Short mmCIF file of C-alpha atoms in Angstrom, two decimals:
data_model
loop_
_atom_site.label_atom_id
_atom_site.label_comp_id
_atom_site.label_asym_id
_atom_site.label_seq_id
_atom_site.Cartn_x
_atom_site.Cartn_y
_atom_site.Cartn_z
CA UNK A 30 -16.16 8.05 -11.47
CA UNK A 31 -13.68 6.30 -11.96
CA UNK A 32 -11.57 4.05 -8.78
CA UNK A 33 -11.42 0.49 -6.77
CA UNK A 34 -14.00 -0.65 -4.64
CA UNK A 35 -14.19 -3.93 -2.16
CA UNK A 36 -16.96 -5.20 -0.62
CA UNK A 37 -18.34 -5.86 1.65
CA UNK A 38 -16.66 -3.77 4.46
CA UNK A 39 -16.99 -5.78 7.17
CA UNK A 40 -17.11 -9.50 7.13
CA UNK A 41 -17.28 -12.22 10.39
CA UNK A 42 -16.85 -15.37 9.72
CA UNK A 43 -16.46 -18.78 11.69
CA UNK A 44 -13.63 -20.60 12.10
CA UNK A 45 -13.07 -23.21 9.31
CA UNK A 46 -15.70 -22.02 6.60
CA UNK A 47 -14.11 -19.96 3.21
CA UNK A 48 -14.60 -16.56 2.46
CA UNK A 49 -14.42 -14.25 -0.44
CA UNK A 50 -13.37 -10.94 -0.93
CA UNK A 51 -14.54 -8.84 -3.94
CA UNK A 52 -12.28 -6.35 -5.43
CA UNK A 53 -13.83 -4.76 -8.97
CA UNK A 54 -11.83 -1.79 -10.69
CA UNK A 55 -12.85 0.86 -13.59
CA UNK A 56 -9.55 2.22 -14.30
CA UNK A 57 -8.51 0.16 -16.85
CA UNK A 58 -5.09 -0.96 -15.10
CA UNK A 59 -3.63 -4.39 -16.00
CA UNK A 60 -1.93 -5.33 -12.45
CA UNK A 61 -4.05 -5.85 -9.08
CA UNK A 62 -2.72 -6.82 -5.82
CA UNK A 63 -4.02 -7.86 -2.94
CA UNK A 64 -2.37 -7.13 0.76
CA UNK A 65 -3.11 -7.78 4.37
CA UNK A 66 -2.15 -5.65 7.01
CA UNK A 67 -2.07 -6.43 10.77
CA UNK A 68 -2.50 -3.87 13.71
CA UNK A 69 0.86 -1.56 13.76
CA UNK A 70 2.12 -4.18 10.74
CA UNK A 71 3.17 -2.88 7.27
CA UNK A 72 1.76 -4.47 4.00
CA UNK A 73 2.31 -7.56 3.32
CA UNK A 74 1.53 -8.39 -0.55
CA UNK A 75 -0.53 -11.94 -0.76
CA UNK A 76 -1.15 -12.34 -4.71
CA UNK A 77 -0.49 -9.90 -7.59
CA UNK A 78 -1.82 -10.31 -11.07
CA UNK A 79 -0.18 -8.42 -13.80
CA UNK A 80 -2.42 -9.52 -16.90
CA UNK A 81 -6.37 -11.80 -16.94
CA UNK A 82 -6.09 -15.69 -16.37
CA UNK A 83 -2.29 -14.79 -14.78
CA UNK A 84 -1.08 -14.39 -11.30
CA UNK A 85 1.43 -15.01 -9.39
CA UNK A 86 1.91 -15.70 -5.41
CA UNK A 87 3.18 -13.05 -3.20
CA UNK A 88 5.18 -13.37 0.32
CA UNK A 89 2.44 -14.82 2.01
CA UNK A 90 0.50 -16.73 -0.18
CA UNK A 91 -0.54 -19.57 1.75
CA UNK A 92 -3.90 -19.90 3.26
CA UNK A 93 -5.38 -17.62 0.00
CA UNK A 94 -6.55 -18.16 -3.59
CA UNK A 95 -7.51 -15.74 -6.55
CA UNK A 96 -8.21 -15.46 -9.92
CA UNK A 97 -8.17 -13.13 -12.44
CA UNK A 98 -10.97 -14.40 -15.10
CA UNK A 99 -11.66 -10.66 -15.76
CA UNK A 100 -9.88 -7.32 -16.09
CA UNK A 101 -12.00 -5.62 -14.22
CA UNK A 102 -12.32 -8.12 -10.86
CA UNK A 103 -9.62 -9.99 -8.83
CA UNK A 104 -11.63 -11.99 -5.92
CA UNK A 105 -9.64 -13.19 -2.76
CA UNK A 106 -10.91 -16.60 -1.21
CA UNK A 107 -9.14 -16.86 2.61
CA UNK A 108 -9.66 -20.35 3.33
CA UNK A 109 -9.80 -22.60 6.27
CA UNK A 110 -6.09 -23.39 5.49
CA UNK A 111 -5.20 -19.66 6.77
CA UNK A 112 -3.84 -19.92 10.26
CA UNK A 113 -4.70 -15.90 11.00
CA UNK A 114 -7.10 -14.34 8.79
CA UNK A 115 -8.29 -12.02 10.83
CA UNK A 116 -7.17 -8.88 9.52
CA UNK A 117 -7.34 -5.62 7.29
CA UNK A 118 -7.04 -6.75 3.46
CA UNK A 119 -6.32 -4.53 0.61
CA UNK A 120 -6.83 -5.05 -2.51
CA UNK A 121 -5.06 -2.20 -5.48
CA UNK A 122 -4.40 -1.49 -8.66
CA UNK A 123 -2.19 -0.22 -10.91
CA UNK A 124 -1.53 0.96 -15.14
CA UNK A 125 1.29 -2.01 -14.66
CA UNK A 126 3.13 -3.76 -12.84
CA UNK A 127 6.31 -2.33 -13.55
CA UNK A 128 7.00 0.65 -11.18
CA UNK A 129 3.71 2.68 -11.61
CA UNK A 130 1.69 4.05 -8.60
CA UNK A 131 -0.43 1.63 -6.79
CA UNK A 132 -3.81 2.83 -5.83
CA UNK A 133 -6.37 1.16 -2.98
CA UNK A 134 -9.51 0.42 -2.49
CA UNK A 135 -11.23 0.83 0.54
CA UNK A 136 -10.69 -2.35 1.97
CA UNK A 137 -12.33 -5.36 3.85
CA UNK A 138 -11.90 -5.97 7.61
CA UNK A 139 -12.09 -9.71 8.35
CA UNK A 140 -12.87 -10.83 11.84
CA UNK A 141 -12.99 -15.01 11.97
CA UNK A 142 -14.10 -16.23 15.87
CA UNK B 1299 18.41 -5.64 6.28
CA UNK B 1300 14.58 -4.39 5.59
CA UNK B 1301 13.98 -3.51 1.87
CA UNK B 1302 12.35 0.18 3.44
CA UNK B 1303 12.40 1.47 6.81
CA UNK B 1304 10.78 4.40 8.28
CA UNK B 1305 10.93 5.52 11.89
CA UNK B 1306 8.00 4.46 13.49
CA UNK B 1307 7.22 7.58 15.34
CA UNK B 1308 5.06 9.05 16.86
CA UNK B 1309 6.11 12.57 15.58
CA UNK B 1310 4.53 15.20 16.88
CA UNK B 1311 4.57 18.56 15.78
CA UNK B 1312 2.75 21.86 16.36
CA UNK B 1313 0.39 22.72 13.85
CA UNK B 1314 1.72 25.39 11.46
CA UNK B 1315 5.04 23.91 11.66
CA UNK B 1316 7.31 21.67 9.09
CA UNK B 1317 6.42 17.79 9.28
CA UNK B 1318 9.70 15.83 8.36
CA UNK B 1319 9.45 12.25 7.65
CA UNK B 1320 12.26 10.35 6.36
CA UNK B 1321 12.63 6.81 4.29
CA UNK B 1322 15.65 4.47 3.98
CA UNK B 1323 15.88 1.66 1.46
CA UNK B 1324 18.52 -1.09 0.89
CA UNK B 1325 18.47 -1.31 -3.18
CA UNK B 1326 20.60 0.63 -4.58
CA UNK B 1327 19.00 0.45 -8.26
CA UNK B 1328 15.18 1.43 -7.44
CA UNK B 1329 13.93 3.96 -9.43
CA UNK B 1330 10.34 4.55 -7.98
CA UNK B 1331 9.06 5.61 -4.77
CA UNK B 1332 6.36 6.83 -3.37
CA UNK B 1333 4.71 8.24 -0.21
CA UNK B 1334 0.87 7.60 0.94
CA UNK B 1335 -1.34 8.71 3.60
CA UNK B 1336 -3.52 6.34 5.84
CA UNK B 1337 -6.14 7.61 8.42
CA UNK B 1338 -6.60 5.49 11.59
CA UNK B 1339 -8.92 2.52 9.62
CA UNK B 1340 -8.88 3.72 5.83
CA UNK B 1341 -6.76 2.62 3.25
CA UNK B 1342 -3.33 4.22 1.88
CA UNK B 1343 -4.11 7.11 -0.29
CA UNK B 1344 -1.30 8.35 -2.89
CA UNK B 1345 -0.22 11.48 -1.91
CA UNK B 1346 3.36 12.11 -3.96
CA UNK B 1347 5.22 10.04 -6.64
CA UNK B 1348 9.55 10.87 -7.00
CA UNK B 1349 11.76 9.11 -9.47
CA UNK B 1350 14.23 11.72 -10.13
CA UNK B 1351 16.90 13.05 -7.62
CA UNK B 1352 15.76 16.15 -6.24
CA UNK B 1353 12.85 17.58 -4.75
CA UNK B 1354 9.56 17.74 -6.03
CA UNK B 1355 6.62 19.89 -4.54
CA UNK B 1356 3.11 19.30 -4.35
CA UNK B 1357 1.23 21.85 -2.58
CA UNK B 1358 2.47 21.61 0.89
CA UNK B 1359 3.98 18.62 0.13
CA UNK B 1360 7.22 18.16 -1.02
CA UNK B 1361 9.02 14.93 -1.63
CA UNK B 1362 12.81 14.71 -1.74
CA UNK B 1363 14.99 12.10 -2.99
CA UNK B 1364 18.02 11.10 -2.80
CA UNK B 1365 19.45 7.97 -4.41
CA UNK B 1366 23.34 8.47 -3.56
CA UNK B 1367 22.09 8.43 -0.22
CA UNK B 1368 19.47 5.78 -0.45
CA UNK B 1369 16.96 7.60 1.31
CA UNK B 1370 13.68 9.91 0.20
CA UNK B 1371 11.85 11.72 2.81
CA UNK B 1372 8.53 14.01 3.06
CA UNK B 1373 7.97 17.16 4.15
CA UNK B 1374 4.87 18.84 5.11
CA UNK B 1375 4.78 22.33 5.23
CA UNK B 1376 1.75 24.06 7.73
CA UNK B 1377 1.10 21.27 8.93
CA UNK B 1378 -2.76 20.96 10.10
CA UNK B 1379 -4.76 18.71 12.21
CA UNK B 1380 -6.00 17.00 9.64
CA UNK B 1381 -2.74 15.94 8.67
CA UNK B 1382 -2.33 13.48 11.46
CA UNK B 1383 -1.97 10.08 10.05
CA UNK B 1384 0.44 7.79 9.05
CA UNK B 1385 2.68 8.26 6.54
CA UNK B 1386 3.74 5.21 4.19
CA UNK B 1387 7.03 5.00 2.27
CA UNK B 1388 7.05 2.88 -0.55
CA UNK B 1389 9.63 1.78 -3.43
CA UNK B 1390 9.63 0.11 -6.63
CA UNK B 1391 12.93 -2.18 -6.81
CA UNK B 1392 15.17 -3.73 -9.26
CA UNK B 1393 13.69 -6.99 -8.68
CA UNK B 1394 10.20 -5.68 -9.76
CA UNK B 1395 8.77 -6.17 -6.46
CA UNK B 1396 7.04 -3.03 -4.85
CA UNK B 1397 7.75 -2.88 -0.81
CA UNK B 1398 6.30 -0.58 1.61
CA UNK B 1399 7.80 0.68 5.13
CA UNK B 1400 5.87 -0.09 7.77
CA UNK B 1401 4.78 3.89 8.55
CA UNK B 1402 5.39 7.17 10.53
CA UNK B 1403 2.69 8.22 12.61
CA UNK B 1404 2.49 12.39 12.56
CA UNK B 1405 0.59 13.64 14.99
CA UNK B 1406 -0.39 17.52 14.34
CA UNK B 1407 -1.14 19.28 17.79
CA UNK B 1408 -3.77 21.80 17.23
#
């Protein structure tokens, strides 16, 4: 069964401490993306990755790391540096980069207090 | 100028009826766009892909697009309860950079 999954679904945190957000796909697409959307907000795209051991910062990149070490797996950190991480962060896929359909995962709702 | 806009809504229509939403965007040269669905809390879901001019039709979906125009819109035909979400526009660009509207809200009233 083939698709994009995040964990975990939920995730508090304390102010000032780093936290990682899994994203693992079986589709075999070469570009993942994450996103963060805010109550009544669009998407806004935080880091893309069109190939392994590449990626490249997207409108709001600061605040955020990633890597891309496997196919397969493109972890978020949100650190301490991120003014407002509280928010709804999505993390897709897609064959490539270039034009084809993006498809989501189910997403990970970060609440920092 | 926004890259895509979409009327933030709400729409409301009557269930049974035709759901129209409607997309603008600003490059003239994109060739891929896209509409999803997102429920109140999920993520988007894909629901129609266009890249030619034209409509294109989907089970009660169709998608029509128009590039003279610079605009592609959804419609949803029968509309149902469960269709009560909102509706994402997206496009693919010339400068390879994928942008998204910020949504319609439908509301279907039983």
């Amino acid at each position: 069964d083939g698709g994009i999954t995040q964990s975990p679904k939920y995730l508090f945190r304390k102010e000032g401490q780093n936290v990682t957000l899994s994203c693992e796909q079986n589709l075999n697409h070469d570009a993942m993306y994450w996103y963060r959307q805010d109550p009544g907000q669009g998407l806004r795209l935080i880091y893309y990755s069109q190939i392994v051991n590449d990626f490249q910062k997207g409108d709001i990149a600061e605040g955020y790391s990633v890597s891309r070490e496997k196919k397969e797996s493109f972890p978020l950190t949100v650190t301490s540096a991120q003014k407002n991480p509280t928010a709804f962060y999505l993390c897709a896929s897609s064959r490539q980069r270039t034009g084809y359909e993006q498809y989501f995962g189910p997403g990970t709702r970060l609440t920092v207090t | 100028q926004k890259e895509v806009e979409q009327n933030s809504g709400p729409l409301s229509v009557p269930e049974g009826a035709i759901a129209s939403l409607n997309c603008t965007y600003s490059d003239r040269g994109s060739q891929s766009f896209f509409w999803y669905r997102q429920y109140s809390g999920k993520s988007p879901e894909l629901i129609m892909s266009i890249y030619s001019n034209g409509d294109k039709e989907d089970g009660r979906f169709t998608a029509q697009l128009n590039k003279a125009s610079q605009y592609v819109s959804l419609l949803i035909r029968d509309s149902q309860p469960s269709d009560s979400a909102t509706y994402l526009c997206a496009v693919f660009n010339t400068g390879n950079q994928f942008y998204f509207g910020t949504g319609t809200s439908l509301t279907v009233i039983p």
